[in-house]
Amino acid sequence: MGNLSCCVKVDQSTVAMKERFGKFEDVLEPGCHCMPWFLGSSVAGSLSLRLQQLDVRCETKTKDNVFVNVVASVQYRALANKADDAFYKLTNTRSQIQAYVFDVIRASVPKLNLDAAFEQKNEIAKAVEDELEKAMSAYGYEIVQTLIVDIEPDERVKRAMNEINAAARLRLAANEKAEAEKIVQIKRAEGDAESKFLSGLGIARQRQAIVDGLRDSVLGFSGNVPGTSAKDVLDMVLITQYFDTMKEIGAASKSTAVFIPHGPGAVNDIAAQVRDGLLQANPPQ
C-alpha cells in the first residue's frame, strides 16, 4: 500500500481500513483511492486476505499417562466482507487461534490412549476445526482446514514401543518357524512309516513267492520221481540253494572274508534252520 499526496494504492489480496478523524469509515479494495488527508481521512492499516498457516505445538497427556507433543497446523484467512471485524476486533489473531487449539487438544487427547490418539488424528483435527470455526467466525476469520501433522511421545516411550513391536514380531517368527519344523518332522515321520510299511510288504511278498516256488518245485519233483517224499525234495532244493550261495560268495570281487560252518552236518543244520524259518513265516492255515 502506497500513499502519495492524496492518493492511496492498495495491493492485490489486501484491503485497507479508511478512517475519518479516527473513526472507521470504509474498507478500501485493491487499487488506487483518493484520500483527502486535509479532510481528516487516513488509512489505519491494511489486512491481508491471503491464506495463512499457523503451526501450534501443544504438550498434553494421554489417558494411559504418556506425555506427547501434538503438532497442529491451522490454515485460515480473513473474510473480505468482514474485514473490519478481522482488523478491529482482534489484537493478536495468532495468539487467539493458538489458545483455542490448546483448549481443544488438551480436552480431547486425555480421553484417548496413546495408540488410539494415533488412530484418531482426524477426529482430533475435526474437533479443533469445528471449535475454531465457531469461535473465529465472529471475528471475521474463516478456518479453511486443520491438520494434526504429528504426535510425538517421549523418546523413551518411542523406543519402548519399538521394542514391544520387535518382540511381538520375533515371537511370531519363532512360532512360524516352529510350525514349519513341526510340519517337516511330521512329513518325515509319515514318509519313514510309509517306507517301512512298503518294505515290510515287499519282504512278505518275497517270502510268499519263495514259499510258493518251493511248493511248486516239490510237487512237480514228487510227481515226476516216484518214491520221493516232500521232505527229501525240500532238502535237495535247500542244499542246491546253499551251494549256489557259496558260489556267489566265492565269485565276489571284494576281499571280504566270510566264515560259515561247512560239512554234511552243517548243511543239515542250515537246511533245518531255513526250513524252520519258512514254516514260521507261513504258519498253517
XYZ file of C-alpha atoms in Angstrom:
285
model
C 0.000 0.000 0.000
C 1.397 3.412 -1.003
C 0.498 6.984 -0.108
C 1.372 9.816 -2.494
C -0.204 13.183 -1.704
C -3.953 12.397 -1.571
C -3.773 9.054 -3.438
C -3.532 5.657 -1.766
C -2.639 2.397 -3.513
C -3.928 -0.903 -2.069
C -2.166 -4.083 -3.211
C -3.849 -7.200 -4.563
C -5.264 -9.648 -1.944
C -5.135 -6.841 0.585
C -7.716 -4.411 1.971
C -7.146 -1.151 3.834
C -9.116 0.410 6.680
C -10.197 4.034 5.942
C -10.870 6.255 8.934
C -12.098 9.845 9.255
C -10.856 11.607 12.341
C -10.075 8.230 13.972
C -13.453 6.610 13.228
C -13.826 3.692 10.831
C -15.460 4.788 7.591
C -14.873 2.232 4.825
C -12.893 -0.773 3.580
C -10.662 0.060 0.630
C -10.434 -2.627 -2.049
C -7.231 -3.243 -4.087
C -6.490 -0.353 -6.408
C -5.956 3.411 -6.203
C -8.103 5.529 -3.871
C -8.367 9.264 -3.192
C -7.577 10.046 0.426
C -8.094 13.806 1.279
C -5.998 13.905 4.384
C -6.844 17.566 4.907
C -10.481 16.479 5.499
C -9.409 14.093 8.257
C -9.275 10.937 6.105
C -6.490 8.463 6.805
C -5.577 4.822 6.429
C -5.495 2.994 9.757
C -3.808 -0.073 8.344
C -4.084 -2.968 5.932
C -5.297 -6.547 6.221
C -4.121 -9.467 4.086
C -6.778 -11.740 2.582
C -4.293 -14.438 1.676
C -4.405 -17.919 3.158
C -2.196 -18.115 6.229
C -0.905 -21.045 8.215
C -0.164 -21.338 11.908
C 1.678 -24.349 13.364
C 0.867 -24.979 17.005
C 2.822 -27.380 19.232
C 0.870 -28.452 22.300
C 2.109 -30.712 25.100
C -0.532 -32.877 26.741
C -1.065 -36.272 28.362
C -2.927 -39.327 27.084
C -5.315 -41.499 29.061
C -2.543 -44.019 29.785
C -0.351 -41.228 31.274
C 2.016 -40.749 28.339
C 3.088 -37.169 27.651
C 3.041 -36.262 23.977
C 3.636 -33.198 21.833
C 0.770 -32.702 19.384
C 1.602 -30.535 16.364
C -1.458 -28.942 14.734
C -1.422 -26.944 11.520
C -4.246 -24.394 11.114
C -4.920 -22.750 7.741
C -7.065 -19.625 7.976
C -7.813 -16.347 6.201
C -9.700 -13.114 6.769
C -13.089 -12.703 5.081
C -13.369 -9.747 2.723
C -16.968 -8.993 3.760
C -15.924 -8.947 7.453
C -12.574 -7.263 7.039
C -13.423 -4.515 9.557
C -14.202 -7.129 12.238
C -10.975 -9.005 11.495
C -8.980 -5.771 11.726
C -10.562 -4.131 14.773
C -11.854 -6.937 16.997
C -8.644 -8.906 17.496
C -5.311 -7.580 18.631
C -3.329 -10.806 18.009
C -5.058 -13.314 15.764
C -2.365 -15.982 16.004
C -2.380 -15.990 19.802
C -6.172 -16.294 19.802
C -6.096 -19.283 17.440
C -3.311 -20.907 19.445
C -5.343 -20.601 22.651
C -8.332 -22.360 21.091
C -6.104 -25.119 19.681
C -4.573 -25.704 23.108
C -8.000 -25.854 24.707
C -9.430 -28.443 22.291
C -6.345 -30.679 22.156
C -5.966 -30.751 25.924
C -9.649 -31.640 26.226
C -9.607 -34.385 23.556
C -6.285 -36.237 23.845
C -6.527 -37.096 27.591
C -9.623 -39.158 26.770
C -7.615 -41.455 24.470
C -4.857 -43.998 24.952
C -1.635 -43.440 23.037
C -2.474 -45.935 20.297
C -5.986 -44.517 19.962
C -4.580 -40.986 19.705
C -2.516 -42.039 16.680
C -5.514 -43.778 15.130
C -7.935 -40.870 15.719
C -5.824 -37.970 14.458
C -8.545 -36.995 12.002
C -11.185 -36.867 14.738
C -8.972 -34.628 16.863
C -8.327 -32.331 13.887
C -12.067 -32.160 13.158
C -12.818 -31.194 16.769
C -10.197 -28.424 16.627
C -11.534 -27.148 13.304
C -15.146 -27.083 14.492
C -14.252 -25.154 17.654
C -12.072 -22.676 15.768
C -14.708 -22.132 13.076
C -17.344 -21.406 15.675
C -15.108 -19.008 17.611
C -13.246 -17.206 14.816
C -16.226 -16.604 12.518
C -17.380 -13.904 14.930
C -14.080 -12.088 14.363
C -14.208 -12.191 10.570
C -11.919 -15.183 10.011
C -12.539 -18.417 8.132
C -10.844 -21.673 9.188
C -10.041 -23.409 5.910
C -8.501 -26.585 7.280
C -6.961 -28.002 10.443
C -4.476 -30.867 10.400
C -2.818 -32.868 13.166
C 0.524 -33.310 11.449
C 2.379 -35.128 14.208
C 2.039 -36.767 17.607
C 5.419 -37.068 19.298
C 5.723 -39.113 22.506
C 8.858 -39.016 24.619
C 11.929 -40.639 23.059
C 11.985 -43.367 25.716
C 8.329 -44.153 25.032
C 9.008 -44.457 21.302
C 11.955 -46.745 21.988
C 9.816 -48.926 24.274
C 7.064 -49.098 21.641
C 9.593 -50.182 19.017
C 10.972 -52.846 21.365
C 7.461 -54.175 22.046
C 6.755 -54.303 18.334
C 10.073 -56.030 17.628
C 9.455 -58.603 20.392
C 5.989 -59.350 19.035
C 7.379 -59.860 15.527
C 10.178 -62.107 16.833
C 7.630 -64.174 18.758
C 5.506 -64.517 15.617
C 8.564 -65.509 13.580
C 9.528 -68.132 16.208
C 6.020 -69.592 16.137
C 6.048 -69.771 12.349
C 9.488 -71.419 12.356
C 8.367 -73.969 14.959
C 5.254 -74.758 12.921
C 7.387 -75.238 9.810
C 9.778 -77.592 11.648
C 6.794 -79.479 13.060
C 5.367 -79.983 9.570
C 8.761 -81.169 8.277
C 9.115 -83.679 11.126
C 5.568 -84.953 10.622
C 6.115 -85.389 6.889
C 9.443 -87.113 7.521
C 7.823 -89.489 10.037
C 4.949 -90.193 7.654
C 7.418 -90.889 4.853
C 9.506 -93.172 7.083
C 6.404 -95.066 8.214
C 5.222 -95.442 4.612
C 8.683 -96.619 3.552
C 8.836 -99.220 6.316
C 5.327 -100.385 5.506
C 6.158 -100.839 1.834
C 9.463 -102.529 2.716
C 7.697 -104.984 5.005
C 5.061 -105.596 2.343
C 7.779 -106.294 -0.178
C 9.587 -108.719 2.144
C 6.321 -110.526 2.886
C 5.553 -110.833 -0.808
C 9.119 -112.052 -1.457
C 8.838 -114.761 1.182
C 5.425 -115.747 -0.100
C 6.821 -116.030 -3.611
C 9.729 -118.182 -2.344
C 7.355 -120.468 -0.475
C 5.059 -120.739 -3.499
C 8.027 -121.525 -5.729
C 9.350 -124.194 -3.356
C 5.909 -125.731 -3.070
C 5.525 -125.910 -6.848
C 9.015 -127.388 -7.165
C 8.357 -130.025 -4.503
C 5.021 -131.009 -6.004
C 6.457 -131.185 -9.528
C 9.515 -133.234 -8.476
C 7.427 -135.636 -6.367
C 5.076 -136.199 -9.290
C 7.881 -136.949 -11.744
C 10.097 -139.076 -9.439
C 8.119 -141.807 -7.680
C 9.147 -142.770 -4.190
C 10.440 -139.365 -3.059
C 8.835 -137.507 -0.208
C 8.262 -133.786 0.055
C 10.954 -133.571 2.758
C 13.566 -135.170 0.508
C 12.797 -132.785 -2.315
C 12.879 -129.765 0.009
C 16.252 -130.811 1.460
C 17.661 -131.187 -2.017
C 16.369 -127.752 -3.071
C 17.774 -126.099 0.052
C 21.168 -127.773 -0.420
C 21.219 -126.638 -4.028
C 20.479 -123.061 -2.989
C 23.173 -123.346 -0.300
C 25.818 -124.280 -2.858
C 24.620 -121.538 -5.219
C 25.057 -119.034 -2.404
C 28.579 -120.320 -1.673
C 29.395 -119.965 -5.357
C 28.209 -116.352 -5.448
C 30.210 -115.503 -2.327
C 33.336 -117.004 -3.833
C 32.831 -115.193 -7.121
C 32.534 -111.767 -5.469
C 35.294 -109.314 -6.369
C 35.605 -107.908 -2.866
C 38.132 -109.388 -0.476
C 35.746 -109.675 2.453
C 36.164 -112.995 4.236
C 33.021 -114.828 5.354
C 33.384 -117.760 7.775
C 30.484 -120.194 7.816
C 30.309 -123.799 9.049
C 30.693 -126.333 6.266
C 30.295 -130.090 6.028
C 27.448 -132.623 5.814
C 26.338 -131.887 9.359
C 26.488 -128.170 8.822
C 24.446 -128.474 5.639
C 21.759 -130.396 7.502
C 21.751 -127.749 10.252
C 21.413 -124.933 7.720
C 18.620 -126.784 5.917
C 16.788 -127.297 9.211
C 17.154 -123.609 10.103
C 15.900 -122.470 6.707
C 13.006 -124.908 6.847
C 12.013 -123.758 10.325
C 12.211 -120.121 9.233
C 9.957 -120.728 6.254
C 7.457 -122.622 8.337
C 7.369 -119.778 10.887
C 6.876 -117.205 8.124
C 3.971 -119.237 6.712
C 2.063 -120.841 9.603
C -0.506 -123.439 8.609
C -3.914 -122.007 7.807
